[in-house]
Short mmCIF file of C-alpha atoms in Angstrom, two decimals:
data_model
loop_
_atom_site.label_atom_id
_atom_site.label_comp_id
_atom_site.label_asym_id
_atom_site.label_seq_id
_atom_site.Cartn_x
_atom_site.Cartn_y
_atom_site.Cartn_z
CA MET M 1 1.42 54.96 -6.03
CA THR M 2 2.78 58.58 -7.64
CA ASP M 3 -1.41 59.58 -6.94
CA GLN M 4 -2.43 60.34 -3.41
CA VAL M 5 -5.89 58.98 -4.00
CA ASP M 6 -4.68 55.97 -5.62
CA GLU M 7 -2.25 55.40 -2.62
CA ASN M 8 -5.10 56.05 0.14
CA ARG M 9 -7.26 53.43 -1.97
CA PHE M 10 -4.65 50.73 -1.66
CA ILE M 11 -3.99 51.27 1.78
CA MET M 12 -7.71 51.11 2.70
CA GLU M 13 -7.98 47.37 0.58
CA ALA M 14 -4.96 46.21 2.09
CA TRP M 15 -6.12 47.08 5.82
CA GLY M 16 -9.44 45.18 5.08
CA ALA M 17 -7.84 42.19 3.62
CA GLN M 18 -5.74 42.48 6.48
CA MET M 19 -8.87 42.32 8.89
CA GLU M 20 -10.48 39.96 6.97
CA LEU M 21 -7.44 37.30 7.42
CA ARG M 22 -7.47 37.90 11.00
CA ALA M 23 -11.01 37.04 11.01
CA ILE M 24 -10.68 34.07 9.24
CA GLN M 25 -8.01 32.78 11.48
CA ARG M 26 -9.93 33.67 14.55
CA ARG M 27 -13.21 31.49 13.43
CA ASN M 28 -10.68 28.66 12.46
CA ARG M 29 -9.05 28.78 16.22
CA SER M 30 -12.55 28.84 17.96
CA ALA M 31 -13.73 26.14 15.76
CA THR M 32 -10.73 24.11 16.72
CA GLN M 33 -11.12 24.84 20.63
CA LYS M 34 -14.63 24.20 20.18
CA THR M 35 -14.21 20.52 18.66
CA GLN M 36 -11.19 19.44 21.00
CA ALA M 37 -13.12 20.81 23.98
CA ALA M 38 -15.99 18.78 22.95
CA GLY M 39 -13.55 15.69 22.47
CA ARG M 40 -14.33 15.53 18.35
CA PRO M 41 -11.40 15.34 16.01
CA LYS M 42 -10.93 17.93 13.04
CA GLY M 43 -9.19 17.39 9.73
CA LYS M 44 -8.05 14.03 8.06
CA PRO M 45 -8.06 10.58 9.83
CA SER M 46 -4.75 9.19 10.33
CA TYR M 47 -3.87 5.89 8.52
CA GLY M 48 -5.49 3.23 9.95
CA PHE M 49 -8.53 5.06 11.78
CA GLN M 50 -11.84 5.99 10.14
CA TYR M 51 -14.63 8.52 10.65
CA VAL M 52 -18.11 7.35 11.24
CA TRP M 53 -21.27 9.24 10.44
CA THR M 54 -24.69 8.45 11.62
CA VAL M 55 -26.34 11.15 9.36
CA MET M 56 -25.13 11.89 5.98
CA GLY M 57 -23.36 15.30 5.70
CA GLY M 58 -23.45 15.79 9.55
CA LYS M 59 -20.88 15.88 12.18
CA ILE M 60 -18.59 13.07 12.78
CA ASP M 61 -20.53 10.73 15.38
CA HIS M 62 -17.24 8.74 16.35
CA VAL M 63 -13.59 7.19 14.90
CA ALA M 64 -13.15 3.34 14.35
CA LEU M 65 -10.18 1.52 13.39
CA HIS M 66 -10.46 0.96 9.76
CA PRO M 67 -10.58 -2.71 9.29
CA HIS M 68 -8.03 -3.23 6.20
CA ALA M 69 -5.62 -0.44 6.90
CA SER M 70 -5.20 -1.39 10.63
CA THR M 71 -4.53 -4.80 10.10
CA VAL M 72 -1.60 -3.60 7.63
CA ILE M 73 0.04 -1.13 9.98
CA ARG M 74 -0.09 -3.51 12.83
CA THR M 75 1.46 -5.83 10.36
CA VAL M 76 4.33 -3.92 9.76
CA ALA M 77 4.71 -2.94 13.31
CA ARG M 78 4.85 -6.51 14.47
CA ARG M 79 7.70 -7.04 11.57
CA ILE M 80 9.89 -4.42 12.69
CA LEU M 81 9.87 -5.40 16.32
CA ALA M 82 10.46 -8.98 15.42
CA ASP M 83 13.47 -8.07 13.55
CA PRO M 84 14.44 -4.58 13.85
CA GLU M 85 18.10 -5.36 12.54
CA ASP M 86 16.79 -6.49 9.15
CA ILE M 87 13.63 -5.17 8.62
CA THR M 88 13.31 -1.41 8.16
CA PRO M 89 10.76 1.29 7.34
CA SER M 90 12.54 1.34 4.04
CA SER M 91 12.36 -2.24 3.05
CA GLU M 92 8.63 -2.31 4.61
CA ALA M 93 7.79 0.76 2.27
CA ALA M 94 9.10 -1.41 -0.53
CA ARG M 95 7.24 -4.41 0.32
CA LEU M 96 4.25 -2.49 0.75
CA SER M 97 4.45 -1.12 -2.60
CA ARG M 98 5.32 -4.46 -4.15
CA VAL M 99 2.01 -6.05 -2.79
CA GLY M 100 -0.05 -3.49 -4.24
CA GLU M 101 -1.08 -1.94 -0.55
CA ARG M 102 -2.42 1.88 -1.31
CA SER M 103 -0.44 4.51 0.01
CA PRO M 104 -1.85 6.53 2.65
CA THR M 105 -2.62 9.26 0.44
CA ASP M 106 -4.18 6.88 -2.21
CA HIS M 107 -6.20 5.31 0.49
CA LEU M 108 -7.71 8.22 2.25
CA ALA M 109 -8.52 9.25 -1.71
CA VAL M 110 -10.34 6.05 -2.14
CA MET M 111 -12.08 6.32 1.50
CA TYR M 112 -13.68 9.28 0.14
CA GLY M 113 -14.82 8.28 -3.46
CA LYS M 114 -12.16 9.66 -5.07
CA PRO M 115 -9.28 7.67 -7.91
CA ALA M 116 -5.92 6.74 -6.44
CA SER M 117 -3.11 8.07 -8.31
CA GLY M 118 -1.00 5.25 -7.76
CA HIS M 119 1.94 6.89 -5.60
CA PRO M 120 3.96 4.13 -3.74
CA TRP M 121 4.93 4.15 -0.30
CA GLN M 122 7.41 6.54 1.12
CA THR M 123 9.50 5.94 4.04
CA THR M 124 9.14 9.28 5.54
CA SER M 125 5.25 8.75 5.89
CA LEU M 126 5.67 5.18 7.19
CA LYS M 127 8.00 5.92 9.99
CA ASN M 128 5.57 9.23 10.78
CA ILE M 129 2.52 6.76 11.13
CA LEU M 130 4.80 4.39 13.18
CA PHE M 131 6.26 7.57 15.48
CA SER M 132 2.89 9.44 15.69
CA GLU M 133 1.13 9.14 19.30
CA ALA M 134 -2.14 9.40 16.88
CA ALA M 135 -1.66 5.34 16.67
CA LEU M 136 -2.53 5.34 20.40
CA GLY M 137 -5.93 6.44 19.36
CA TYR M 138 -5.49 10.08 20.67
CA LEU M 139 -7.02 13.56 19.52
CA MET M 140 -3.96 15.02 18.30
CA HIS M 141 -3.37 18.89 17.89
CA GLN M 142 0.01 20.33 16.14
CA GLY M 143 1.78 16.94 16.61
CA ARG M 144 0.51 16.48 20.17
CA PRO M 145 -2.10 14.54 22.23
CA VAL M 146 -5.09 17.00 23.61
CA ILE M 147 -5.13 16.44 27.56
CA ASP M 148 -8.26 16.39 29.32
CA TRP M 149 -9.11 17.92 32.67
CA ASP M 150 -7.75 14.87 34.14
CA GLY M 151 -4.45 15.19 32.87
CA ASN M 152 -5.00 12.28 30.42
CA PRO M 153 -4.58 12.33 26.80
CA VAL M 154 -8.09 12.63 25.32
CA ARG M 155 -8.74 9.10 23.43
CA LEU M 156 -11.11 8.81 20.48
CA CYS M 157 -11.16 5.12 19.86
CA GLU M 158 -8.87 2.03 20.55
CA GLY M 159 -5.28 2.23 19.58
CA LEU M 160 -3.51 0.55 17.03
CA TRP M 161 -1.45 -0.71 20.01
CA GLU M 162 -0.50 0.44 23.11
CA ARG M 163 2.17 2.53 25.04
CA PRO M 164 4.72 -0.13 25.57
CA THR M 165 4.37 -1.25 21.76
CA HIS M 166 4.86 2.71 20.84
CA GLU M 167 7.94 3.15 23.20
CA ALA M 168 9.46 -0.24 21.69
CA LEU M 169 8.57 1.22 17.88
CA ARG M 170 10.66 4.24 18.65
CA TRP M 171 13.47 2.28 20.06
CA ALA M 172 13.32 -0.01 17.26
CA LEU M 173 13.22 2.83 14.56
CA ILE M 174 16.70 3.95 15.82
CA PRO M 175 19.03 4.56 12.69
CA ARG M 176 21.41 2.03 12.55
CA ARG M 177 23.29 0.32 10.24
CA THR M 178 22.11 -2.90 8.87
CA PRO M 179 24.29 -5.59 7.33
CA TRP M 180 21.81 -6.81 4.56
CA ILE M 181 19.74 -4.54 2.29
CA GLY M 182 18.50 -6.98 0.15
CA ARG M 183 14.70 -6.57 1.31
CA ARG M 184 14.75 -2.96 -0.10
CA THR M 185 14.72 -4.38 -3.62
CA ASN M 186 11.72 -4.82 -5.97
CA ARG M 187 13.75 -7.09 -8.56
CA ASP M 188 12.46 -10.45 -9.28
CA TYR M 189 15.97 -12.19 -8.16
CA LEU M 190 16.15 -14.86 -5.35
CA LEU M 191 19.50 -14.60 -4.38
CA THR M 192 20.72 -11.52 -4.91
CA GLU M 193 22.96 -10.26 -1.76
CA LEU M 194 22.83 -13.75 -0.56
CA ALA M 195 24.99 -15.51 -3.24
CA LEU M 196 28.99 -15.01 -2.70
CA CYS M 197 31.81 -15.71 -4.83
CA GLY M 198 33.77 -18.47 -3.72
CA GLN M 199 37.08 -17.48 -5.23
CA CYS M 200 37.35 -13.38 -3.73
CA HIS M 201 34.13 -13.81 -1.77
CA ASN M 202 32.53 -10.81 -3.29
CA ARG M 203 28.86 -10.77 -3.72
CA LEU M 204 27.33 -12.16 -7.29
CA TYR M 205 25.55 -9.85 -9.78
CA THR M 206 23.30 -10.79 -12.32
CA GLN M 207 23.35 -10.42 -15.93
CA THR M 208 21.17 -10.24 -18.40
CA SER M 209 20.89 -10.36 -22.64
CA GLN M 210 18.72 -10.89 -25.34
CA ASP M 211 19.80 -14.31 -26.07
CA GLN M 212 20.58 -15.49 -22.70
CA PRO M 213 18.56 -16.23 -19.55
CA PRO M 214 19.58 -14.16 -16.44
CA ARG M 215 22.75 -15.61 -14.47
CA TYR M 216 24.47 -15.03 -11.45
CA VAL M 217 28.04 -14.02 -11.97
CA CYS M 218 31.24 -12.51 -10.06
CA THR M 219 32.24 -9.28 -12.11
CA ALA M 220 34.46 -7.81 -9.34
CA ARG M 221 37.84 -8.54 -11.29
CA ASN M 222 36.11 -7.25 -14.81
CA LYS M 223 35.56 -4.04 -12.19
CA GLY M 224 39.01 -3.83 -11.43
CA TRP M 225 38.82 -4.42 -7.39
CA LEU M 226 41.97 -5.43 -5.68
CA SER M 227 39.90 -8.13 -3.58
CA ALA M 228 39.06 -10.02 -6.88
CA LYS M 229 42.43 -10.22 -8.97
CA GLU M 230 42.99 -13.59 -8.36
CA CYS M 231 39.41 -14.50 -9.16
CA ARG M 232 40.14 -16.40 -12.31
CA PRO M 233 37.88 -17.93 -13.64
CA ALA M 234 34.94 -16.47 -12.15
CA PRO M 235 32.16 -18.36 -11.24
CA LEU M 236 28.72 -18.13 -13.21
CA ILE M 237 25.70 -20.08 -13.31
CA ARG M 238 22.04 -19.23 -14.81
CA ALA M 239 19.83 -17.59 -12.27
CA HIS M 240 17.07 -20.28 -12.39
CA LEU M 241 19.29 -23.29 -11.98
CA LEU M 242 20.55 -21.82 -8.79
CA ASP M 243 17.39 -20.73 -7.64
CA ALA M 244 15.70 -24.14 -8.00
CA TYR M 245 18.71 -25.96 -6.04
CA VAL M 246 18.54 -23.56 -3.36
CA GLU M 247 14.93 -23.83 -2.82
CA GLU M 248 15.22 -27.87 -3.04
CA TRP M 249 17.69 -28.05 -0.58
CA PHE M 250 16.04 -25.17 1.75
CA LEU M 251 12.63 -27.06 1.83
CA GLN M 252 14.29 -30.46 2.22
CA ARG M 253 16.10 -28.95 5.44
CA PHE M 254 13.61 -26.73 6.68
CA GLY M 255 10.31 -27.31 5.52
CA ASP M 256 8.76 -29.42 7.97
CA GLY M 257 9.88 -26.97 10.76
CA MET M 258 7.31 -24.98 12.61
CA ILE M 259 7.53 -21.25 12.48
CA PHE M 260 7.24 -19.21 15.71
CA GLU M 261 6.41 -15.73 15.81
CA THR M 262 8.30 -12.94 17.93
CA VAL M 263 5.44 -10.28 19.13
CA TYR M 264 5.76 -7.58 21.81
CA ASP M 265 3.55 -8.37 24.84
CA GLU M 266 2.64 -4.89 26.32
CA GLY M 267 2.77 -5.75 29.99
CA ASN M 268 -0.66 -4.63 32.41
CA GLY M 269 -0.41 -1.16 31.23
CA VAL M 270 1.69 0.47 33.94
CA ALA M 271 3.82 2.22 31.45
CA GLU M 272 0.52 4.26 29.92
CA LEU M 273 -0.25 5.56 33.37
CA ARG M 274 3.65 6.13 33.92
CA ALA M 275 3.77 8.18 31.19
CA SER M 276 0.85 10.21 31.53
CA ARG M 277 1.99 11.39 34.69
CA GLU M 278 5.72 12.24 33.62
CA ARG M 279 3.99 14.40 30.65
CA LEU M 280 1.75 16.03 33.86
CA ARG M 281 5.20 16.47 35.64
CA ALA M 282 6.90 18.10 32.60
CA ASP M 283 4.12 20.49 32.03
CA ARG M 284 4.10 21.35 35.69
CA GLU M 285 8.00 22.05 35.40
CA THR M 286 7.45 24.32 32.09
CA GLY M 287 5.05 26.50 34.21
CA LEU M 288 1.64 25.40 32.97
CA TYR M 289 0.18 25.07 36.53
CA ASP M 290 1.44 28.13 38.37
CA ALA M 291 -1.97 29.74 39.08
CA SER M 292 -3.26 28.99 42.75
CA ASP M 293 -6.33 26.87 41.53
CA ASP M 294 -4.37 25.38 38.93
CA ALA M 295 -1.62 24.06 41.63
CA VAL M 296 -4.43 22.22 43.62
CA TRP M 297 -5.73 20.43 40.28
CA PHE M 298 -2.45 19.64 39.52
CA ARG M 299 -1.87 17.87 43.20
CA GLU M 300 -5.03 16.34 43.02
CA LYS M 301 -4.38 14.48 39.74
CA TYR M 302 -0.89 13.81 40.23
CA ALA M 303 -1.76 12.30 43.71
CA ALA M 304 -4.46 10.08 42.16
CA MET M 305 -1.86 8.94 39.47
CA GLY M 306 0.39 7.95 42.30
CA HIS M 307 -2.32 5.65 44.05
CA GLU M 308 -3.22 4.30 40.96
CA LEU M 309 0.23 3.33 40.34
CA ALA M 310 0.68 1.80 43.86
CA ASP M 311 -2.36 -0.23 43.51
CA LEU M 312 -1.20 -1.74 40.23
CA ALA M 313 2.18 -2.50 41.99
CA LEU M 314 0.26 -4.77 44.18
CA GLU M 315 -0.68 -7.06 41.18
CA PRO M 316 1.53 -9.92 39.59
CA GLU M 317 4.07 -7.77 37.72
CA ARG M 318 3.81 -8.63 33.68
CA THR M 319 6.43 -6.50 32.22
CA ALA M 320 6.64 -5.56 28.73
CA GLY M 321 8.87 -7.40 26.18
CA MET M 322 9.14 -9.48 22.99
CA VAL M 323 7.92 -13.44 23.54
CA ARG M 324 7.75 -16.10 21.25
CA ARG M 325 4.84 -18.20 20.09
CA PRO M 326 3.92 -20.62 17.36
CA ARG M 327 2.00 -19.44 14.58
CA GLY M 328 0.49 -22.63 13.45
CA GLU M 329 2.04 -23.09 10.35
CA THR M 330 5.50 -24.88 8.83
CA VAL M 331 8.15 -23.37 6.95
CA GLN M 332 6.61 -24.95 3.44
CA ASP M 333 3.27 -23.31 3.91
CA ARG M 334 4.79 -20.16 4.28
CA TRP M 335 7.04 -20.52 1.35
CA ASP M 336 3.98 -21.84 -0.46
CA LYS M 337 2.05 -18.62 0.96
CA ALA M 338 4.47 -16.19 -0.37
CA LEU M 339 3.24 -13.67 -2.88
CA ASP M 340 6.43 -13.00 -5.11
CA VAL M 341 10.11 -13.73 -5.02
CA GLN M 342 10.96 -11.04 -2.63
CA ALA M 343 8.86 -12.47 -0.11
CA ARG M 344 10.63 -15.91 -0.59
CA LYS M 345 13.79 -13.78 -0.36
CA GLU M 346 13.22 -12.79 3.03
CA ILE M 347 12.37 -16.16 4.04
CA LEU M 348 15.91 -17.18 3.28
CA MET M 349 17.23 -13.94 5.49
CA ASP M 350 15.39 -14.85 8.05
CA PHE M 351 16.88 -18.40 8.32
CA GLY M 352 20.04 -16.91 7.53
CA VAL M 353 20.93 -18.62 4.45
CA ARG M 354 24.06 -17.56 2.15
CA VAL M 355 25.06 -19.33 -0.86
CA THR M 356 28.98 -19.53 -1.83
CA LEU M 357 29.63 -20.28 -5.95
CA TYR M 358 32.44 -21.83 -6.98
CA PRO M 359 33.84 -22.41 -10.61
CA ASN M 360 33.52 -25.65 -12.15
CA ALA M 361 37.41 -25.70 -12.47
CA ALA M 362 37.90 -25.34 -8.77
CA PRO M 363 38.45 -28.46 -6.45
CA LEU M 364 35.55 -27.03 -4.40
CA ARG M 365 31.45 -27.62 -4.90
CA TRP M 366 29.31 -24.87 -3.94
CA VAL M 367 27.41 -25.32 -1.00
CA ALA M 368 23.69 -23.69 -0.30
CA GLY M 369 23.47 -23.66 3.20
CA LEU M 370 23.72 -21.61 6.59
CA VAL M 371 27.12 -19.58 7.36
CA HIS M 372 30.12 -21.95 6.83
CA GLY M 373 33.05 -22.69 5.03
CA PRO M 374 32.86 -24.33 1.63
CA GLU M 375 33.14 -28.32 1.29
CA ARG M 376 36.06 -30.26 -0.43
CA ASP M 377 34.76 -32.68 -2.91
CA PRO M 378 37.12 -35.82 -2.58
CA ALA M 379 37.21 -36.31 -6.27
CA GLY M 380 38.36 -33.03 -7.12
CA VAL M 381 35.33 -32.02 -9.26
CA ALA M 382 32.97 -29.15 -8.41
#
């Protein structure tokens, strides 16, 4: 930069690069605006959707639900809505990774003929899928739906669920403290965090060694916990024995019972129209329709939405909410269909099963069952 000629050449080259960058940005904006005006998507499809081409290498003809991915994410939403206290995005991400479902990144790679990298499901990406309005089938731009001339979001295809389900998911995914976190683990133990010590009432842990099979044991006193200073002797049992006892008791008591699922009924669609009208009103309040011609358009569309809501109000109202219906299978069927130990552990958690284990020297015997106190053995033997 000490030479004047070199300095002028550098400035000219930098100016040319700046002009080329602005031209590229302008072309990208124009292409985005053109595709939005035509109601066509741009970029990668959201999880659960796929692009359909009628001509190889041509433009996207339409958007459709992916037959497998849409089923996967709908199952996740149904499970969270049925039990938002115990089933969380973290537990669902662990479950999907455990059963071998491809993550959104790997699913997109395989869908376009590339090899999967084996990435596990991430809690953040799963929450983003559930939170995004792209799941409603809308055309999205910068995280928000694209609005047409009628004031409604541009819909590309059938959504994964409707607006009431979307709002229910947003409420269910509010961060809250969950009492049991056993669903998040990937270890092959049936009763971790479900088995408690009858002496000190702390949870049992598993121990493994080369010459002994895994076992459930209370280690609270060895760790120096004050709540377990009187826990002597500590209960201990081989894991496969306790698992077999609990499985036998559970299936004998509940195996023949019919399973009911709790699902979300979306109602008669009033919530979707009301959300569109509220979005239109919010845009008006921010000053988007201050021009005279825009003001006329706003009044017409807002009045049309109001009339449509009034017509829907004359029909029998069916409010959105949770309903219970039979699934046509028994607890035994669900237990037999479970893919792994963690899936069976979720069944025990759904039924509120807790196991309290007492040492053999105590005049009490362990009880595998619903939450209740221990039963004393008349003979004083465990």
